[in-house]
CSV table of C-alpha atoms and ligand atoms in Angstrom, one decimal:
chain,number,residue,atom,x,y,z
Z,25,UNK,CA,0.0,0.0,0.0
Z,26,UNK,CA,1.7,3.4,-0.7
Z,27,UNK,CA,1.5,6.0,1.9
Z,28,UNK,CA,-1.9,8.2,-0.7
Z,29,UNK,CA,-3.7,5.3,0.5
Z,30,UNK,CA,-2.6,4.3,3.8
Z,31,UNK,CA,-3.9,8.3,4.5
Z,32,UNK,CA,-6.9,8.2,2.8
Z,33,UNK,CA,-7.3,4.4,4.6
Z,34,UNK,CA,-6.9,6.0,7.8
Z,35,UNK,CA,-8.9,8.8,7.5
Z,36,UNK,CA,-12.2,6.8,6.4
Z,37,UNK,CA,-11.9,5.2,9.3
Z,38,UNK,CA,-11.1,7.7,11.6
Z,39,UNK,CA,-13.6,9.8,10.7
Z,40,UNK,CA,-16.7,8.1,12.2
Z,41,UNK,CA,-14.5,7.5,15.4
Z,42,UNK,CA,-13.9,11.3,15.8
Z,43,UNK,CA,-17.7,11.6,15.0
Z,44,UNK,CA,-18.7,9.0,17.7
Z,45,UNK,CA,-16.5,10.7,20.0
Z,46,UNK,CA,-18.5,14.0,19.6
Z,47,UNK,CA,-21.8,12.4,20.0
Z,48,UNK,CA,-21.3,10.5,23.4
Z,49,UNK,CA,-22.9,11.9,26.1
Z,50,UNK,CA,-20.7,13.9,28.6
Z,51,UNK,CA,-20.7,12.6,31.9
Z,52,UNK,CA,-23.3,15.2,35.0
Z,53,UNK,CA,-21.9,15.2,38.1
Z,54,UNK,CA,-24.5,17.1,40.5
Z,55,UNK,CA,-26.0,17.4,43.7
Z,56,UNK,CA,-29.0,19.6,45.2
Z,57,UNK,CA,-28.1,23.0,45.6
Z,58,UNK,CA,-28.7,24.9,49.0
Z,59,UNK,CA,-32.5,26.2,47.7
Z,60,UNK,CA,-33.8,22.5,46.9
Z,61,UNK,CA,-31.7,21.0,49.5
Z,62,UNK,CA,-33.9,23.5,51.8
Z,63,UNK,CA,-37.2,22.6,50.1
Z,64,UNK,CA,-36.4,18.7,50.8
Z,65,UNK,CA,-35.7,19.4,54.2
Z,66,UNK,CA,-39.0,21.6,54.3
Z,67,UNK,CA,-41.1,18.8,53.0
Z,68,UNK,CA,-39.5,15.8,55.5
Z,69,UNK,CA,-40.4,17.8,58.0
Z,70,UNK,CA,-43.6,18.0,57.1
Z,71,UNK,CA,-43.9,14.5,56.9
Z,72,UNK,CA,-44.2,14.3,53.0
Z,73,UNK,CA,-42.6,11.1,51.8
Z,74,UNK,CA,-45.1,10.7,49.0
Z,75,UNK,CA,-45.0,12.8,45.0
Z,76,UNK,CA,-45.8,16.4,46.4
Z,77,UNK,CA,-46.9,19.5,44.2
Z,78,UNK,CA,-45.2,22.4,45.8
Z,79,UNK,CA,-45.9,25.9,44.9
Z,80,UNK,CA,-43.3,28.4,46.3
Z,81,UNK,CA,-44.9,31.1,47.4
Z,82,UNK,CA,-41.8,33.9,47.1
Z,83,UNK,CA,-41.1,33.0,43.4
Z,84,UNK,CA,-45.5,33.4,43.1
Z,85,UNK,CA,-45.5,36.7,44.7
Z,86,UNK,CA,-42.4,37.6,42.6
Z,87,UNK,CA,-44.4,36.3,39.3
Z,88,UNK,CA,-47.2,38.4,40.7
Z,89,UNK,CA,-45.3,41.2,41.1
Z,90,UNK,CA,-44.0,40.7,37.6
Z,91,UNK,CA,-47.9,41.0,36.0
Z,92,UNK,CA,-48.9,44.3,38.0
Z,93,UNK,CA,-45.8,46.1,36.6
Z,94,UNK,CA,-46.1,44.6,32.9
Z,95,UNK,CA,-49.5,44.5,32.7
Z,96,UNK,CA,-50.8,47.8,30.5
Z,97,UNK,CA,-52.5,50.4,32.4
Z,98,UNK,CA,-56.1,50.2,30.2
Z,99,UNK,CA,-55.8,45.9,30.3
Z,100,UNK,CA,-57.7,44.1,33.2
Z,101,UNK,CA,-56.1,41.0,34.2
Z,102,UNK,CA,-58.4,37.6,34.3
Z,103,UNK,CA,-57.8,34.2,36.3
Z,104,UNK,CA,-57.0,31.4,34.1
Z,105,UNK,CA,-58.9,29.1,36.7
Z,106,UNK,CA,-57.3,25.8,34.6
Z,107,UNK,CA,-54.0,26.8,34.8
Z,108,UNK,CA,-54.4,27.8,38.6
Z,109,UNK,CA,-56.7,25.0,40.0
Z,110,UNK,CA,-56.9,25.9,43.4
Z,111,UNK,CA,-59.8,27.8,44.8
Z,112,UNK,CA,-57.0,29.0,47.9
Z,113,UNK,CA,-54.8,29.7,45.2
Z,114,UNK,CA,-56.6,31.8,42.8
Z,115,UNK,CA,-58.0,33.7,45.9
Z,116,UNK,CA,-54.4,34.6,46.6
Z,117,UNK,CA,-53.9,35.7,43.0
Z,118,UNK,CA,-57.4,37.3,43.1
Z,119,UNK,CA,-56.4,39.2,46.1
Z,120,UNK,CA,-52.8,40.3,44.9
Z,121,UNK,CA,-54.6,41.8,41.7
Z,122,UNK,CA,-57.6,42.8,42.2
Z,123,UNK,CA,-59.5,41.1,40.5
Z,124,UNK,CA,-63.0,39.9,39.8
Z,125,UNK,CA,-62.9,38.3,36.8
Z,126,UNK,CA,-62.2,34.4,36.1
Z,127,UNK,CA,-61.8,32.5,32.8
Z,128,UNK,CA,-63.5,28.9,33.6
Z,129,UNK,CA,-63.0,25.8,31.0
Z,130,UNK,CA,-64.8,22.3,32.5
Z,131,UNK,CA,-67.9,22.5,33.9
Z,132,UNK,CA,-67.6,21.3,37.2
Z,133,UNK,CA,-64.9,23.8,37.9
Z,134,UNK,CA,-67.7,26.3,36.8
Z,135,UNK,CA,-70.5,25.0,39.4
Z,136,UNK,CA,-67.4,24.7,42.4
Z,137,UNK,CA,-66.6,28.6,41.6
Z,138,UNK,CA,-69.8,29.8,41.1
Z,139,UNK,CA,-70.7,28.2,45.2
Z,140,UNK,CA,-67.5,29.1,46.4
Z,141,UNK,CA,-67.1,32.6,44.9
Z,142,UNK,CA,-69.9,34.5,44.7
Z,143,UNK,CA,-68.5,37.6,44.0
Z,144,UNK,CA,-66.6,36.2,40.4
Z,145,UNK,CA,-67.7,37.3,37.0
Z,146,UNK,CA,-66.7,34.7,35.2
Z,147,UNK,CA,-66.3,34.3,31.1
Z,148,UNK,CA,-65.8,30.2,29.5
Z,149,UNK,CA,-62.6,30.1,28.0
Z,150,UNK,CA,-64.2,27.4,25.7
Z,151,UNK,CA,-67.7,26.8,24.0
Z,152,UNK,CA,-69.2,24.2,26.5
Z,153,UNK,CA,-71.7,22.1,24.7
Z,154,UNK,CA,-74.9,23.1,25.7
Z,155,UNK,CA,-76.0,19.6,27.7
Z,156,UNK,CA,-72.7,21.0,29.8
Z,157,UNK,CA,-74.6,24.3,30.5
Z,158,UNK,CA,-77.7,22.9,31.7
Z,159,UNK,CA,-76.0,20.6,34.0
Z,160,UNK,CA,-74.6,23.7,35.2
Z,161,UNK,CA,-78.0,25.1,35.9
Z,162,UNK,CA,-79.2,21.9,37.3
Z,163,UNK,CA,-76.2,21.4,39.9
Z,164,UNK,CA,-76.1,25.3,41.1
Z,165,UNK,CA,-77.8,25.9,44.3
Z,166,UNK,CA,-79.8,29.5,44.0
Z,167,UNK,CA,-77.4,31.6,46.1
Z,168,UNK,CA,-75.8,34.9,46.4
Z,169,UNK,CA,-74.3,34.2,42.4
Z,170,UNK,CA,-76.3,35.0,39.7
Z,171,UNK,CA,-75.9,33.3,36.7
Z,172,UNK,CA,-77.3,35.4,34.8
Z,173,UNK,CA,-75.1,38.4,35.5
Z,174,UNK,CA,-72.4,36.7,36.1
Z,175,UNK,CA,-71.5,34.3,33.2
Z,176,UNK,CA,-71.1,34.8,29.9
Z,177,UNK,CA,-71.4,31.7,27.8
Z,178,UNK,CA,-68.8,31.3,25.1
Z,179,UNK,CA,-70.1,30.8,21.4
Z,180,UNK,CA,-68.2,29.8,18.1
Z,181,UNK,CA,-71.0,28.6,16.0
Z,182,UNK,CA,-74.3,30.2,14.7
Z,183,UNK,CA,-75.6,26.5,15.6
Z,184,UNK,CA,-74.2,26.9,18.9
Z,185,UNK,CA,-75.8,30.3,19.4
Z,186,UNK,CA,-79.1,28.3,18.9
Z,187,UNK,CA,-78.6,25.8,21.2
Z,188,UNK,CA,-78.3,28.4,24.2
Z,189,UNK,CA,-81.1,30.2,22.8
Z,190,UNK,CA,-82.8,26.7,24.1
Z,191,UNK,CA,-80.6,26.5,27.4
Z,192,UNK,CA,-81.6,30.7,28.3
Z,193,UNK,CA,-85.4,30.2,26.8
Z,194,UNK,CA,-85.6,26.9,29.7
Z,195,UNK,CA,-83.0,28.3,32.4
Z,196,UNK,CA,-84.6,31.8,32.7
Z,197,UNK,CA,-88.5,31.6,31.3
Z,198,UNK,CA,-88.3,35.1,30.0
Z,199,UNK,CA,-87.2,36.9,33.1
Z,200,UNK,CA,-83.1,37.2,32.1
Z,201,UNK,CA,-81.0,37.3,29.2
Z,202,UNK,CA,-78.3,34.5,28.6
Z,203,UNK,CA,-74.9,36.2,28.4
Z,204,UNK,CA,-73.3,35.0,25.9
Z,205,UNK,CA,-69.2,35.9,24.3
Z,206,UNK,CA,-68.6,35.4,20.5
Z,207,UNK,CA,-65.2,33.2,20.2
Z,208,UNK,CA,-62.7,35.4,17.5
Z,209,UNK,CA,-60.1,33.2,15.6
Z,210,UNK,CA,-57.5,35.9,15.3
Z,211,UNK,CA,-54.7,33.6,14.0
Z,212,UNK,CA,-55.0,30.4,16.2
Z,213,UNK,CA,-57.0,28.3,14.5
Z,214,UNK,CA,-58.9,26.7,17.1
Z,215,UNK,CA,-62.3,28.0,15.7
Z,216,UNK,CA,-64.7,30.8,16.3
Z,217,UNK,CA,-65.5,33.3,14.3
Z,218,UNK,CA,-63.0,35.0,11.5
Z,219,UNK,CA,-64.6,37.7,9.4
Z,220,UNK,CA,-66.0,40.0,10.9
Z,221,UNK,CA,-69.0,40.0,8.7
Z,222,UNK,CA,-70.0,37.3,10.1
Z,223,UNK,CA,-69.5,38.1,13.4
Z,224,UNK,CA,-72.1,41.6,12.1
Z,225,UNK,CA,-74.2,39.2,11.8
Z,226,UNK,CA,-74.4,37.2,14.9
Z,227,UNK,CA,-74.2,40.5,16.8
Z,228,UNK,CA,-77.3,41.3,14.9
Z,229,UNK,CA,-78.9,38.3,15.7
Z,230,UNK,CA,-78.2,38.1,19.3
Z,231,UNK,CA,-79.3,41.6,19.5
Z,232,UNK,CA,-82.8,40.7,18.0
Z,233,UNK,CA,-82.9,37.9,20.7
Z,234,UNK,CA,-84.9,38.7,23.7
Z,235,UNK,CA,-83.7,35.9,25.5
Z,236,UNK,CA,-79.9,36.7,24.7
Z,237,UNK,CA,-77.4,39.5,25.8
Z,238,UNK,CA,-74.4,40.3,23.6
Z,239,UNK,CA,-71.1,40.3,26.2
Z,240,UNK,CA,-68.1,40.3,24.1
Z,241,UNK,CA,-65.0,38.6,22.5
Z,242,UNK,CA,-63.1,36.5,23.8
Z,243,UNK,CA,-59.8,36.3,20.6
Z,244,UNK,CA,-57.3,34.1,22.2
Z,245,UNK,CA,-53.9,34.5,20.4
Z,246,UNK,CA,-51.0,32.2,21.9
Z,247,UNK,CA,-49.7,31.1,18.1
Z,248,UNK,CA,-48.2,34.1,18.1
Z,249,UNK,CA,-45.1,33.5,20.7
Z,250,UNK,CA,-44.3,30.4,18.6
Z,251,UNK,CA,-44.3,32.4,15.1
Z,252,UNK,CA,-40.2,31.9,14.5
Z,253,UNK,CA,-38.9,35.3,13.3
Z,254,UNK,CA,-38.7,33.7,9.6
Z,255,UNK,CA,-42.5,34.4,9.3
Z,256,UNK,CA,-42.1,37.5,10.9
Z,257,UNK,CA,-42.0,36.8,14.5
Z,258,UNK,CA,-44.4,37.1,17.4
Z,259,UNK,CA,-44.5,40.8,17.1
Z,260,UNK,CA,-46.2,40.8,14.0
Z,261,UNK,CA,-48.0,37.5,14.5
Z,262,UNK,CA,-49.9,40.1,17.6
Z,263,UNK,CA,-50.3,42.8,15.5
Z,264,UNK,CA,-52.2,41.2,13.2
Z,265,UNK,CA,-54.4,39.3,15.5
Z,266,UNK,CA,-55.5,43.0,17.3
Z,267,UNK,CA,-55.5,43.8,13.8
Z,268,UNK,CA,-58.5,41.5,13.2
Z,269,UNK,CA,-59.8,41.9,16.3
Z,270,UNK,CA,-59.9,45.5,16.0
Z,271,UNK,CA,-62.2,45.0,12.9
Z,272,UNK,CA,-64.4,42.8,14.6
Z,273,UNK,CA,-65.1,45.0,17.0
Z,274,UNK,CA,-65.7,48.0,14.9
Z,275,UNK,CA,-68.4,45.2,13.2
Z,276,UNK,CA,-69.7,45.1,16.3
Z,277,UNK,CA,-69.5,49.0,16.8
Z,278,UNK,CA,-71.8,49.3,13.5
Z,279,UNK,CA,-74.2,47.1,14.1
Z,280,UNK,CA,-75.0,48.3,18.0
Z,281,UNK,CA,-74.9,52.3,17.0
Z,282,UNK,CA,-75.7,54.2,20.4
Z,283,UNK,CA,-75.6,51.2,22.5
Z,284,UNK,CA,-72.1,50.2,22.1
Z,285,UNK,CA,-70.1,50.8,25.0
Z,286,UNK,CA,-66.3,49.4,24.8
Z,287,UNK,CA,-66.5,49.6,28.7
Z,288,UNK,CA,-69.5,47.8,29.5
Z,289,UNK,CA,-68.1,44.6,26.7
Z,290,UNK,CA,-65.4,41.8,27.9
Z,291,UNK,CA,-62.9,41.8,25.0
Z,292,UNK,CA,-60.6,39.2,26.3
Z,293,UNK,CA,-57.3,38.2,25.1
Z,294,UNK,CA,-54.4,36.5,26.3
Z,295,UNK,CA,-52.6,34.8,27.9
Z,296,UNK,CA,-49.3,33.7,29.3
Z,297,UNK,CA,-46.5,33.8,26.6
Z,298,UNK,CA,-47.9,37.3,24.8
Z,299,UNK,CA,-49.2,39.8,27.5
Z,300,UNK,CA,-45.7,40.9,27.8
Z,301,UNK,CA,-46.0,42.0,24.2
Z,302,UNK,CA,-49.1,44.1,24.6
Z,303,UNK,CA,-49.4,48.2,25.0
Z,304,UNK,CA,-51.7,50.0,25.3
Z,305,UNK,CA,-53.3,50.2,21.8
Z,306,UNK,CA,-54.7,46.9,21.5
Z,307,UNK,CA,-58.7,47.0,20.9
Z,308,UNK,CA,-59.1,44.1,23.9
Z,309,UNK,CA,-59.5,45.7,27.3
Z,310,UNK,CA,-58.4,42.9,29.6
Z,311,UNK,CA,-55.9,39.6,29.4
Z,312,UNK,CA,-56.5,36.2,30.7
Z,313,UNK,CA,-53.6,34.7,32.0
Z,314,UNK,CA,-52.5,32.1,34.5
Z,315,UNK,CA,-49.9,29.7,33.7
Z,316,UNK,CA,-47.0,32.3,34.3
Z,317,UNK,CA,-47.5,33.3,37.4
Z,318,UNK,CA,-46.4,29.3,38.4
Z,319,UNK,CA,-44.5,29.0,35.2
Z,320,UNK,CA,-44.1,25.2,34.6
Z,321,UNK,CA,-41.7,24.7,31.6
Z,322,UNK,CA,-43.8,24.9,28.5
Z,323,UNK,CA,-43.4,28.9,29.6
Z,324,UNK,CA,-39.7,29.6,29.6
Z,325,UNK,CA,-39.7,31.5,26.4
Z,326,UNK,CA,-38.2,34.3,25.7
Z,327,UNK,CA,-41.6,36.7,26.3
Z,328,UNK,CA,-41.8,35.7,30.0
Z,329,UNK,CA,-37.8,35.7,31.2
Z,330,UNK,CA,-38.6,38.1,34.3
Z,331,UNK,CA,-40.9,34.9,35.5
Z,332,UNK,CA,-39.7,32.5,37.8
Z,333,UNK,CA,-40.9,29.0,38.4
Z,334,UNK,CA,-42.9,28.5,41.2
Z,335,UNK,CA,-44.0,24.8,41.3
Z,336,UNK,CA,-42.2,21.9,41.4
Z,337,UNK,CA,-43.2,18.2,41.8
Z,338,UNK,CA,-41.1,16.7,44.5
Z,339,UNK,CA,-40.5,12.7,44.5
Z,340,UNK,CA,-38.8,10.3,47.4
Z,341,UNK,CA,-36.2,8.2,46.0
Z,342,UNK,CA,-37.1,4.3,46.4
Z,343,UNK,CA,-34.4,2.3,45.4
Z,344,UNK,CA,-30.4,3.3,44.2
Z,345,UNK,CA,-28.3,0.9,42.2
Z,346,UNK,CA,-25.3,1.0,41.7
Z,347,UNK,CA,-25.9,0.0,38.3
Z,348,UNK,CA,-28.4,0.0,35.3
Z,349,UNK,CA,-29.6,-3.6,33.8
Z,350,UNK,CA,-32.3,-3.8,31.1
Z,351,UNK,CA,-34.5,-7.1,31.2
Z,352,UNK,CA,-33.2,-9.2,28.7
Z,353,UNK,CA,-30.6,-7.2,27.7
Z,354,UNK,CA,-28.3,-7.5,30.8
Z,355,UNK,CA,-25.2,-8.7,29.0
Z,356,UNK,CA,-25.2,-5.3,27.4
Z,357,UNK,CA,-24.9,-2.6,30.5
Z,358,UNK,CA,-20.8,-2.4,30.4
Z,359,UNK,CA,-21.8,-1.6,26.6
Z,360,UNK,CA,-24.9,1.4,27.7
Z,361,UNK,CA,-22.5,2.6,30.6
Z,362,UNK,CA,-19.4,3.3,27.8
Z,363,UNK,CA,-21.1,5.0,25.4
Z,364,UNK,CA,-23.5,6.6,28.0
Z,365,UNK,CA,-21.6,7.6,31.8
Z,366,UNK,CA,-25.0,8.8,32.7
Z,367,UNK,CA,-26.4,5.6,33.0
Z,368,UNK,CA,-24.4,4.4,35.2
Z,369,UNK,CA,-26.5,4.2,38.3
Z,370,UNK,CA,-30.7,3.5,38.7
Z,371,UNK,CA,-32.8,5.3,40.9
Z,372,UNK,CA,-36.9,4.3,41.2
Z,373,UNK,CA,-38.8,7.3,42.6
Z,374,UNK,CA,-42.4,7.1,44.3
Z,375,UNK,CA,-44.5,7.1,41.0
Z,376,UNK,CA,-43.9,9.1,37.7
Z,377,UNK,CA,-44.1,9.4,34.2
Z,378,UNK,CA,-45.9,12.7,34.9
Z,379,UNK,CA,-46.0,15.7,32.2
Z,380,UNK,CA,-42.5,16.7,33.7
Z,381,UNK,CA,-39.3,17.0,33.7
Z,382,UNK,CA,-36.3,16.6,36.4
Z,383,UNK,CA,-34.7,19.7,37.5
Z,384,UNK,CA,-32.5,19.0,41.0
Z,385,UNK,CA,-30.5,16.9,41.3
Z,386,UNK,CA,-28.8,17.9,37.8
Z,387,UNK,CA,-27.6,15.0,35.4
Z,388,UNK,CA,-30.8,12.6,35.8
Z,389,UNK,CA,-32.2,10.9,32.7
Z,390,UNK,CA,-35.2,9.0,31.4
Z,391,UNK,CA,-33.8,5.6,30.1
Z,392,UNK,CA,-36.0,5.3,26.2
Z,393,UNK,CA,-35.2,1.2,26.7
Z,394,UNK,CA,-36.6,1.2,30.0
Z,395,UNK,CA,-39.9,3.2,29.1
Z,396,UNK,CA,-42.0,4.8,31.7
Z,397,UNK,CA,-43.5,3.4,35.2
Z,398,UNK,CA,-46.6,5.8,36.9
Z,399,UNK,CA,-45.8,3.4,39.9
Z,400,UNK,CA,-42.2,3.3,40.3
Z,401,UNK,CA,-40.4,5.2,37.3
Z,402,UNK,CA,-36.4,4.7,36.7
Z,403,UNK,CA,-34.2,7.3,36.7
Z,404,UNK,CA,-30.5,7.0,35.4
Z,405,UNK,CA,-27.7,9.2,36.4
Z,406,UNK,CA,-24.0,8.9,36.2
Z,407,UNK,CA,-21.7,8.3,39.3
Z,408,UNK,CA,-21.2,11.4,40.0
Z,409,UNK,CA,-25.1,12.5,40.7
Z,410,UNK,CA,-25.4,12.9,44.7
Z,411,UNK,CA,-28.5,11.0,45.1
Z,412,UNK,CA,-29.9,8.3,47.8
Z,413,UNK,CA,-32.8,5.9,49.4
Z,414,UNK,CA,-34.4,8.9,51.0
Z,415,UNK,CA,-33.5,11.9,48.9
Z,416,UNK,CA,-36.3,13.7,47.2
Z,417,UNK,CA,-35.8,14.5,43.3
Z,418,UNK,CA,-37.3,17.1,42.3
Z,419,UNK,CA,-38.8,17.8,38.7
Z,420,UNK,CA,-40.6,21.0,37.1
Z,421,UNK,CA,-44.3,20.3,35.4
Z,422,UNK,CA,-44.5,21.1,31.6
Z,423,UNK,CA,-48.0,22.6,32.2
Z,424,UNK,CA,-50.0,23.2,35.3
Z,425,UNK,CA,-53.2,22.5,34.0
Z,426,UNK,CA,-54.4,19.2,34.5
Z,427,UNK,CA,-50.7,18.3,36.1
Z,428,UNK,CA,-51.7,20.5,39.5
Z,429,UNK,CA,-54.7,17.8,40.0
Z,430,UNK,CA,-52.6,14.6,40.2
Z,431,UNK,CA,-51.4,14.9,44.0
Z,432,UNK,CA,-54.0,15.8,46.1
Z,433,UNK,CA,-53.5,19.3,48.4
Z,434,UNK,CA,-50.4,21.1,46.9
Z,435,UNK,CA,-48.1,22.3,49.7
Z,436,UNK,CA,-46.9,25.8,50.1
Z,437,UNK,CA,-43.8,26.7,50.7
Z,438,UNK,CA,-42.5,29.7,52.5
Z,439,UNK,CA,-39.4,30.7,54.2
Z,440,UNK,CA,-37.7,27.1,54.7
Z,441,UNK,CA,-41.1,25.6,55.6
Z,442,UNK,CA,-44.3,23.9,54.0
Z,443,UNK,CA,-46.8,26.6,55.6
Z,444,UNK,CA,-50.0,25.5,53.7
Z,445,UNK,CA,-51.9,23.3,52.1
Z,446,UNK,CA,-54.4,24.1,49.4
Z,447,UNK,CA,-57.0,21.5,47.6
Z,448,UNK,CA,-57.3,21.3,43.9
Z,449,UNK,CA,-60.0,21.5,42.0
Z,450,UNK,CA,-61.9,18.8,42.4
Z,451,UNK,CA,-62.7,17.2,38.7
Z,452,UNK,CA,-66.3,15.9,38.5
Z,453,UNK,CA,-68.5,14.2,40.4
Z,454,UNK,CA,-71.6,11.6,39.6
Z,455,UNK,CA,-73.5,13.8,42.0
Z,456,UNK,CA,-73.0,17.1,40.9
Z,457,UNK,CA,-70.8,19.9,42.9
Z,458,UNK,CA,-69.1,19.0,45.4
Z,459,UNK,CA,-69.8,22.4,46.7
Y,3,PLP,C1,-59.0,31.0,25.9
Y,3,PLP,C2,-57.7,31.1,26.6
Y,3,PLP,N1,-57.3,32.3,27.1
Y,3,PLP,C3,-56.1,32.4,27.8
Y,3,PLP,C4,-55.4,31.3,28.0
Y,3,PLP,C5,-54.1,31.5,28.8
Y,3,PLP,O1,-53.8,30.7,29.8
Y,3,PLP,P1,-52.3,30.6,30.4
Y,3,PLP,O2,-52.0,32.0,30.8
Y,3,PLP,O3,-52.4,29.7,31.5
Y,3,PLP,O4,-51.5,30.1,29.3
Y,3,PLP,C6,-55.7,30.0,27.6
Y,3,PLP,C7,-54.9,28.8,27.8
Y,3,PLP,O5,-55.2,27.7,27.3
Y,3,PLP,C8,-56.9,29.9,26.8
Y,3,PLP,O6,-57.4,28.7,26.3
């Protein structure tokens, strides 16, 4: 072999060892750092040794602070009640805003706030079908909340708008007016209404309706922190949805003449990833908003940075190994362990496979052989992770709707200690309202 080939030999093959040796994982070393090794301590002393939802209540009042400051001067601020399912919880964020108002998404959440407070106006942040509605009615207690003032129905269909016109015509005989919010697609896609012809029209109809009062909008518009800057960016992607909304309102202007009042109408927008992007000059006059004021991951993007997260999902550890084995495939851990030195060791936690990811102690890993256990999920780390039978791992939830509700009363914690506890929403019952 001359020495052109012996090169050109030696370079094919050391080119996909060079590439291989990119690609392999780097080994984590880590360890809890003095704020989660605080909030484990909080929660042993409380005598929590079972998958915990913790909401700090610092980095809350800090995310609260946050939306009073950002918030534009002519923009009320609504409860995302889903993203915030805690009666005791939203009536802390109720109480640190000053707020009435309460966006509401399953029905039994609506009959639980609607009992428990009476003071709420509250606006459906989706069209409920209408069987929904009148099991509302049928489960609500006549009390100091009146539905009829106090709710305003979402519509995104001129067949919906008929089926209400059956639910008001049964619920009130006559004596009130159904409320009832016209669902804008400004961009989303999700449905509603999109020209605002059209939404002339319904305005015109519900206004001929005796038995039907014309609330609002409710244009919803969260595409628009996801539009990458190639196709313009979220800036634009918002201008154009108050763009359109702005025209539906002015449809709405022309149809209602003397009796339009901007003031007396909901025109909701929002939420979380865009109402750092609003001023002043949008045509809505209030934002609904929840999620960032916890901020689970799906909301660290770059529109909410000055959030911090305030819940966590905190885990025992079960069982540490010193090792990782795969049924069946036991021969082949010396093999996982080169490539990978963060599989290394095993840890089983107190149930899992939740819509979250680990966040202390650094450097632990799903294992995609392995799979997923609600029970007893594996964790992998490498040698280097500080972790034992005992420890707590600590993980941050994607979302908090939905993921709040899976571990009964969420512990508050405040200055070192687990000072509270406050009950989720409770999600349905056979018998109606718990409430
Ligand atoms: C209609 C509507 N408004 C606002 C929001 C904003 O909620 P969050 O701030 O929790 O993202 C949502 C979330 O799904 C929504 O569906």
């Amino acid at each position: 072999m001359n020495r052109k080939r012996r090169l050109l030999l030696l370079t094919a093959l050391a080119a996909p060892v060079a590439y291989l040796a990119a690609k392999r994982p780097r080994r984590v070393a880590g360890a809890h750092n003095e704020y989660f090794q605080g909030l484990q301590a909080a929660l042993q002393q409380a005598g929590l040794f079972r998958p915990t939802l913790v909401i700090d209540r610092a980095q809350l009042r800090h995310n609260l602070g946050r939306l009073q400051t950002n918030l534009p001067q002519n923009k009320k601020f609504r409860v995302v009640a889903k993203s915030l399912p805690s009666l005791p919880l939203v009536r802390e964020v109720r109480a640190a805003m000053q707020t009435d108002r309460l966006m509401v998404f399953h029905q039994p959440h609506l009959n639980l706030v609607a009992a428990q407070m009476p003071d709420a106006q509250l606006l459906l942040g989706k069209p409920m079908p209408a069987g929904a509605a009148k099991r509302f009615f049928a489960d609500h207690k006549p009390g100091a909340f009146k539905p009829a003032r106090q709710i305003e129905w979402l519509i995104d269909t001129p067949m919906r708008l008929s089926e209400y016109r059956e639910v008001a015509a049964s619920q009130f005989g006559g004596k009130a007016r159904l409320r009832v919010n016209l669902e804008l697609d400004v961009g989303l896609h999700r449905g509603g209404f999109r020209a605002p012809r059209d939404v002339a029209e319904m305005v015109r109809v519900i206004q001929a309706d005796p038995t039907l009062e014309f609330s609002g909008f409710m244009g919803y518009e969260a595409h628009a922190s996801k539009i990458p800057d190639a196709l313009g960016g979220p800036r634009k992607a918002l201008a154009a949805a108050m763009k359109l909304y702005g025209e539906c309102v002015q449809a709405a202007q022309e149809v209602l003449g003397a009796a339009f009042d901007p003031d007396a109408l909901t025109l909701n927008a929002g939420g979380s990833t865009t109402y750092e992007l609003y001023d002043e000059s949008a045509p809505c006059n209030e934002l609904a908003i929840g999620s960032a004021l916890v901020k689970p991951t799906d909301f660290d993007t770059q529109t909410l940075l000055d959030h911090q997260p305030a819940s966590f999902i905190a885990t025992p550890v079960l069982k540490a190994l010193d090792r990782t084995e795969l049924p069946g495939l036991e021969a082949m851990s010396g093999l996982f362990r080169a490539w990978d030195p963060n599989t290394a060791r095993t840890f089983f936690i107190y149930g899992g496979h939740w819509l979250a990811s680990t966040v202390s102690p650094p450097g632990l890993q799903r294992n995609a052989i392995w799979g997923h256990s609600t029970n007893q999920d594996m964790l992998n780390a490498s040698a280097d992770v500080q972790l034992g039978v005992g420890d707590t791992v600590f993980l941050r939830p994607h979302q908090s709707e939905f993921v709040f509700l899976q571990f009964g009363d969420i512990a508050v914690y405040e200055d070192g200690r687990i000072v509270d506890f406050w009950a989720p929403f409770p999600e349905g019952s056979s018998t109606g309202s718990r409430a």
